[in-house]
mmCIF file of C-alpha atoms in Angstrom:
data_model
loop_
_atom_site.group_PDB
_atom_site.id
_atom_site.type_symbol
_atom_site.label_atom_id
_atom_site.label_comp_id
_atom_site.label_asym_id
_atom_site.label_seq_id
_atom_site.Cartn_x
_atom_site.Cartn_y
_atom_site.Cartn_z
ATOM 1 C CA UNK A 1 128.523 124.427 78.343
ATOM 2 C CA UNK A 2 126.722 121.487 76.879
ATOM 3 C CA UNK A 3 122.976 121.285 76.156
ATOM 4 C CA UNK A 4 120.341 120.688 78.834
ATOM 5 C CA UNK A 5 118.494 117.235 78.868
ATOM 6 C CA UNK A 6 115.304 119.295 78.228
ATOM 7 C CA UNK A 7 117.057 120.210 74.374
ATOM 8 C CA UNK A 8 118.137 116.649 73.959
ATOM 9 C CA UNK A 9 116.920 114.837 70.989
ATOM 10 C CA UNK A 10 115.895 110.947 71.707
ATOM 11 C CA UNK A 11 118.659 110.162 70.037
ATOM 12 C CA UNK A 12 121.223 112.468 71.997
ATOM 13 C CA UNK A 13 119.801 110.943 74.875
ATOM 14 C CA UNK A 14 119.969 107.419 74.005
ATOM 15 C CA UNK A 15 123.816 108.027 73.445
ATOM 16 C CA UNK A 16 124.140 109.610 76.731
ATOM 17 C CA UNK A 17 122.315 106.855 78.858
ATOM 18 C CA UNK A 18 122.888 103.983 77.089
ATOM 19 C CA UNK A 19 121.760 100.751 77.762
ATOM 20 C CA UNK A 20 123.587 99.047 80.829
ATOM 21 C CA UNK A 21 123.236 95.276 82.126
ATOM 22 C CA UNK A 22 124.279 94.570 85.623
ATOM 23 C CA UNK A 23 124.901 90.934 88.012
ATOM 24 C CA UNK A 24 121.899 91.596 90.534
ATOM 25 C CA UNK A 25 122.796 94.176 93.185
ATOM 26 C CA UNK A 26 121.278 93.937 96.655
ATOM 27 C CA UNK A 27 121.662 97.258 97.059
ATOM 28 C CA UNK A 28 118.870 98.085 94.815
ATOM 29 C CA UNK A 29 116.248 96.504 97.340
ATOM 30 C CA UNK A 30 117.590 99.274 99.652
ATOM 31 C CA UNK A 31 118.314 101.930 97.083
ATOM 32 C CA UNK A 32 113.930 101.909 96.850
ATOM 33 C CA UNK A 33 113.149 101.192 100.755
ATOM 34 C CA UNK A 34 115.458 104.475 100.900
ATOM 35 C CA UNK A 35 113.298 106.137 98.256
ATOM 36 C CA UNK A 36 110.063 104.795 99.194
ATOM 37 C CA UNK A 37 110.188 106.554 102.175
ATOM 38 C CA UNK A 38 111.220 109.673 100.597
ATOM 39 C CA UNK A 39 108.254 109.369 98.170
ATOM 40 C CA UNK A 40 105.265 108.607 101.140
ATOM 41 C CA UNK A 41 106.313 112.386 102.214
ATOM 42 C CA UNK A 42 105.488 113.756 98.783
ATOM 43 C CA UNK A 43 102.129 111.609 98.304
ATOM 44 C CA UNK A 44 98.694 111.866 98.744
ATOM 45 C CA UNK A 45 97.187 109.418 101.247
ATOM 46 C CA UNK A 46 95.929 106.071 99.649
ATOM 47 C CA UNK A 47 98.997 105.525 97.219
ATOM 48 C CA UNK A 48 100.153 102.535 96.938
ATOM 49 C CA UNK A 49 104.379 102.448 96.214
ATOM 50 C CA UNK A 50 106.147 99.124 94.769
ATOM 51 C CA UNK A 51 109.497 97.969 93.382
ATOM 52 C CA UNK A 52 109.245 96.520 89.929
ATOM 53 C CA UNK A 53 111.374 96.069 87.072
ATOM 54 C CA UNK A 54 114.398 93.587 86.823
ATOM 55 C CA UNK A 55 115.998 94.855 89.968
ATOM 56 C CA UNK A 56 113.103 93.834 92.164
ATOM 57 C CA UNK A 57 113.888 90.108 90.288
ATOM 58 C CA UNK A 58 116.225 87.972 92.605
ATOM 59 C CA UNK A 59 119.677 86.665 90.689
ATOM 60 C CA UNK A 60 119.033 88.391 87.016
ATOM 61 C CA UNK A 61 120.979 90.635 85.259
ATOM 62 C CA UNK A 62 119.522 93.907 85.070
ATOM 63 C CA UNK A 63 119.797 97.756 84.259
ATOM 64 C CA UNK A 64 121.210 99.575 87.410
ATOM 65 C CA UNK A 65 117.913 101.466 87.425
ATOM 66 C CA UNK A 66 115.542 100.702 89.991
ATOM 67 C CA UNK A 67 112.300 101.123 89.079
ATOM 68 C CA UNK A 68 109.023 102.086 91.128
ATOM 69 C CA UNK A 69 105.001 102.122 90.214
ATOM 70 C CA UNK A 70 103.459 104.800 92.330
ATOM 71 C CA UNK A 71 99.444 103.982 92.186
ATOM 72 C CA UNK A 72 97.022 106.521 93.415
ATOM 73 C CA UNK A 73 93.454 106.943 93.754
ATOM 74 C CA UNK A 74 91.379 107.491 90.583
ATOM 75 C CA UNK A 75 90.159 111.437 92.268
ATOM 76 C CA UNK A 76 93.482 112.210 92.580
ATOM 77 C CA UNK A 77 94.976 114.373 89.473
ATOM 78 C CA UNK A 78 98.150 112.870 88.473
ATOM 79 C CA UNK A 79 99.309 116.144 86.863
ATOM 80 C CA UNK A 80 99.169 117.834 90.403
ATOM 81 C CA UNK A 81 101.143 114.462 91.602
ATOM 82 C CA UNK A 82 103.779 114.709 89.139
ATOM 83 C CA UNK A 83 104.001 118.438 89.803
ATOM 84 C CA UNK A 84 104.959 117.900 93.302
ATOM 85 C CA UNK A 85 107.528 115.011 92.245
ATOM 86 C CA UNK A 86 109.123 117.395 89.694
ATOM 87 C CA UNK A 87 109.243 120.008 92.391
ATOM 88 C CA UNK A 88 111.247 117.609 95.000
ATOM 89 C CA UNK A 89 113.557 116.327 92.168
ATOM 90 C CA UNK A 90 111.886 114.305 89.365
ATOM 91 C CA UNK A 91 111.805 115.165 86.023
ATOM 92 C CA UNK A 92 108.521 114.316 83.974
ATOM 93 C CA UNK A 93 110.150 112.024 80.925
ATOM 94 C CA UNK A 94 106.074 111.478 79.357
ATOM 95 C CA UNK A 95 102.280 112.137 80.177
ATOM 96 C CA UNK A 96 99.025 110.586 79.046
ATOM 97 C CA UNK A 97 95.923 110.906 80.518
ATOM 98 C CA UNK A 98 96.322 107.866 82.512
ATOM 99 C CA UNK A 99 99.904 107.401 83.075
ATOM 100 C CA UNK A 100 103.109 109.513 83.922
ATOM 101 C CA UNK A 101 106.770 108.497 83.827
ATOM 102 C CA UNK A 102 109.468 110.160 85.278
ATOM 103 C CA UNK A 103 112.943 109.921 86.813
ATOM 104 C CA UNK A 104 115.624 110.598 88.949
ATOM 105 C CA UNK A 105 119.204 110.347 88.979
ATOM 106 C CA UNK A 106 119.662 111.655 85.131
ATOM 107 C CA UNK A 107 121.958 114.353 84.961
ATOM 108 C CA UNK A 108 123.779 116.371 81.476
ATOM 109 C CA UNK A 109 127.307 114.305 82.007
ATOM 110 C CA UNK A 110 125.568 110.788 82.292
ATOM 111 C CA UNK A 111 124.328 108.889 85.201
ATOM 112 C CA UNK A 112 124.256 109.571 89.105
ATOM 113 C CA UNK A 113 125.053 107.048 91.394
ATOM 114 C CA UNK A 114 121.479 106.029 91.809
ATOM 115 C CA UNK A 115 118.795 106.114 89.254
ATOM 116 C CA UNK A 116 115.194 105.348 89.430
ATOM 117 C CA UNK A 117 112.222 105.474 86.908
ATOM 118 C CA UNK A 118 108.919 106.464 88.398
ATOM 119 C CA UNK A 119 105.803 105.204 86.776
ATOM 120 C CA UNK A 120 103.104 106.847 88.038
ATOM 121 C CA UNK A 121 99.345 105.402 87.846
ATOM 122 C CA UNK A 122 96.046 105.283 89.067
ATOM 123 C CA UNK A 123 94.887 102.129 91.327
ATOM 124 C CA UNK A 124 94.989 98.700 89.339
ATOM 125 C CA UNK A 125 97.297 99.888 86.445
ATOM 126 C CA UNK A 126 99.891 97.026 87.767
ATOM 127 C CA UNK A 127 100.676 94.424 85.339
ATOM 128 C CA UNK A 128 104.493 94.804 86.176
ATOM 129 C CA UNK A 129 103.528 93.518 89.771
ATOM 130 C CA UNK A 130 102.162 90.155 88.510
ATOM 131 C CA UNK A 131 105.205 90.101 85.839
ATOM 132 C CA UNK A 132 107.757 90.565 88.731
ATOM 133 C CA UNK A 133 106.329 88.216 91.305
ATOM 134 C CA UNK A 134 105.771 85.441 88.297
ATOM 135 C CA UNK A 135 109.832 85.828 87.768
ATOM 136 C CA UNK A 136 110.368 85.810 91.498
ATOM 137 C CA UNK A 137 108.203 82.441 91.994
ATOM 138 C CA UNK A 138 109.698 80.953 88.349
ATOM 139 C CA UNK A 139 113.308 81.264 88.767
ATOM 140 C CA UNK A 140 113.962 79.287 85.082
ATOM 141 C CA UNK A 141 111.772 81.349 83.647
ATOM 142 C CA UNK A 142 113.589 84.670 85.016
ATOM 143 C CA UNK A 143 116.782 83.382 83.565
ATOM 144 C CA UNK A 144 114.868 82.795 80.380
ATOM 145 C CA UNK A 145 114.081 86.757 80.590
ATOM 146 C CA UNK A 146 117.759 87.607 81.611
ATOM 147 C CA UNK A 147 119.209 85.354 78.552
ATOM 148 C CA UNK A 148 116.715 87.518 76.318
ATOM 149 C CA UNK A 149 117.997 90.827 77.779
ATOM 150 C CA UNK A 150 121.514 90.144 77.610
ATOM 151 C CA UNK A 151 121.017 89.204 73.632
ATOM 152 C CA UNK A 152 119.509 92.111 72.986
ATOM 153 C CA UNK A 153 121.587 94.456 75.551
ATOM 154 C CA UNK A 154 124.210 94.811 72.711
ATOM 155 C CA UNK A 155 122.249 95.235 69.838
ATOM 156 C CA UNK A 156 119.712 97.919 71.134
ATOM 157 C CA UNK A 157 122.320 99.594 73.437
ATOM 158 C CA UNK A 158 121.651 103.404 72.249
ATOM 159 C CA UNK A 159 117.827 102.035 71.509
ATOM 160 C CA UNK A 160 115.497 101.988 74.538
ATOM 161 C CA UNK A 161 112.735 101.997 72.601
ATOM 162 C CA UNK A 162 113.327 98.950 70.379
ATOM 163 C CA UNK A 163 114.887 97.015 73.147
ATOM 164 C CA UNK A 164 111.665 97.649 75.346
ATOM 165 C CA UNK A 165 109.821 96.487 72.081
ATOM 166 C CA UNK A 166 111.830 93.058 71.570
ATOM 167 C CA UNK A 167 111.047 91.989 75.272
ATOM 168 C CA UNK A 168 107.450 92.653 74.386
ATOM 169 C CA UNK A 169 106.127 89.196 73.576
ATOM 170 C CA UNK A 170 107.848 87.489 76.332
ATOM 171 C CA UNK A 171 106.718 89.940 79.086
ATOM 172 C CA UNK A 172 103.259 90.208 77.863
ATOM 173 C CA UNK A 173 103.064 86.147 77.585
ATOM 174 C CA UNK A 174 104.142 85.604 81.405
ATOM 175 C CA UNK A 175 102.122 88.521 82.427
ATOM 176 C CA UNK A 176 99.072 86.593 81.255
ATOM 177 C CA UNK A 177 100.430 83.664 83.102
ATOM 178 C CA UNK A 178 100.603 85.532 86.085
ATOM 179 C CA UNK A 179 97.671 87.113 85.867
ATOM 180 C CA UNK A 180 95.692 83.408 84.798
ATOM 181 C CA UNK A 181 94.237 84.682 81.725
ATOM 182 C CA UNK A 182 96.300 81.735 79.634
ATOM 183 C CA UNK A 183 96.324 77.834 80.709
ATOM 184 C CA UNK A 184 99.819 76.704 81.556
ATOM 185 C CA UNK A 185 100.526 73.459 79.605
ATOM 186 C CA UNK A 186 102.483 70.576 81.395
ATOM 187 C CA UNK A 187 106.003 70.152 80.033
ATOM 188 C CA UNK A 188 105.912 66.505 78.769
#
């Protein structure tokens, strides 16, 4: 019998679920409606549920993940929240005070068939909203960010960490944009 995730070393892990790239799926819009309603049973009143990531992106390449922000209201405790998730099928992957990440769909031989990353937040902890809807409205600029994933896909494959890391500048830069903290500059 092989080891449990839980006695994994990052590493093991990494080799395990390696980094995958993907042509956009429609499915993956339903893949979260379907989850989304699973999660409103689990959650206390007030939070707020959104796809984000690359496969809430129309037309890019992306990992066959789909990934969801869960915000909730700053009384509620998010230990007690992740609790419940890990008690309906999520395992906790990391904890802070103010955020929690965990998943679904992870299993000892690999993959399931459907695998989502949960970030869960308290209310305004969103930048991935205003980086997926600045894709979404800037299509050139969302094959910009799938030409940057795809040359790093290869490189960083059993790396999550450093491939997260070398997508850094360009997410953080069109976050800003979104969010109108930088002045866009006319092309001239």
């Amino acid at each position: 019998m092989g080891k449990k995730l839980s006695e994994m070393t990052l590493e093991e892990l990494w080799q395990l679920f390696p980094i995958i790239l993907t042509e956009h799926n429609a499915c993956w819009k339903d893949c979260y409606a379907e989850e989304a309603a699973n999660l409103e049973i689990l959650l206390p009143k007030g939070s707020i549920i959104t796809h984000i990531g690359s496969t809430a992106v129309k037309g890019i390449w992306a990992k066959p993940i789909v990934d969801i922000l869960v915000e909730v209201v700053k009384n509620i405790n998010l230990t007690d929240v992740a609790v419940t998730l890990q008690n309906n099928g999520w395992i906790k992957m990391s904890e802070s005070e103010q955020r929690i990440s965990l998943n679904k769909g992870y299993a000892e031989k690999g993959f399931a068939e459907k695998v989502f990353h949960l970030h869960l937040r308290y209310i305004g902890d969103n930048d991935e909203i205003y980086f997926r809807d600045y894709l979404n409205a800037h299509p050139e600029i969302a094959k910009e960010y799938e030409t940057l994933k795809l040359k790093l896909w290869k490189n960083f494959e059993h790396d999550r960490d450093a491939y997260t890391s070398a997508k850094g500048e360009f997410v953080a830069k069109y976050t800003a944009l979104a969010k109108g903290s930088l002045k866009i500059e006319e092309k001239k």
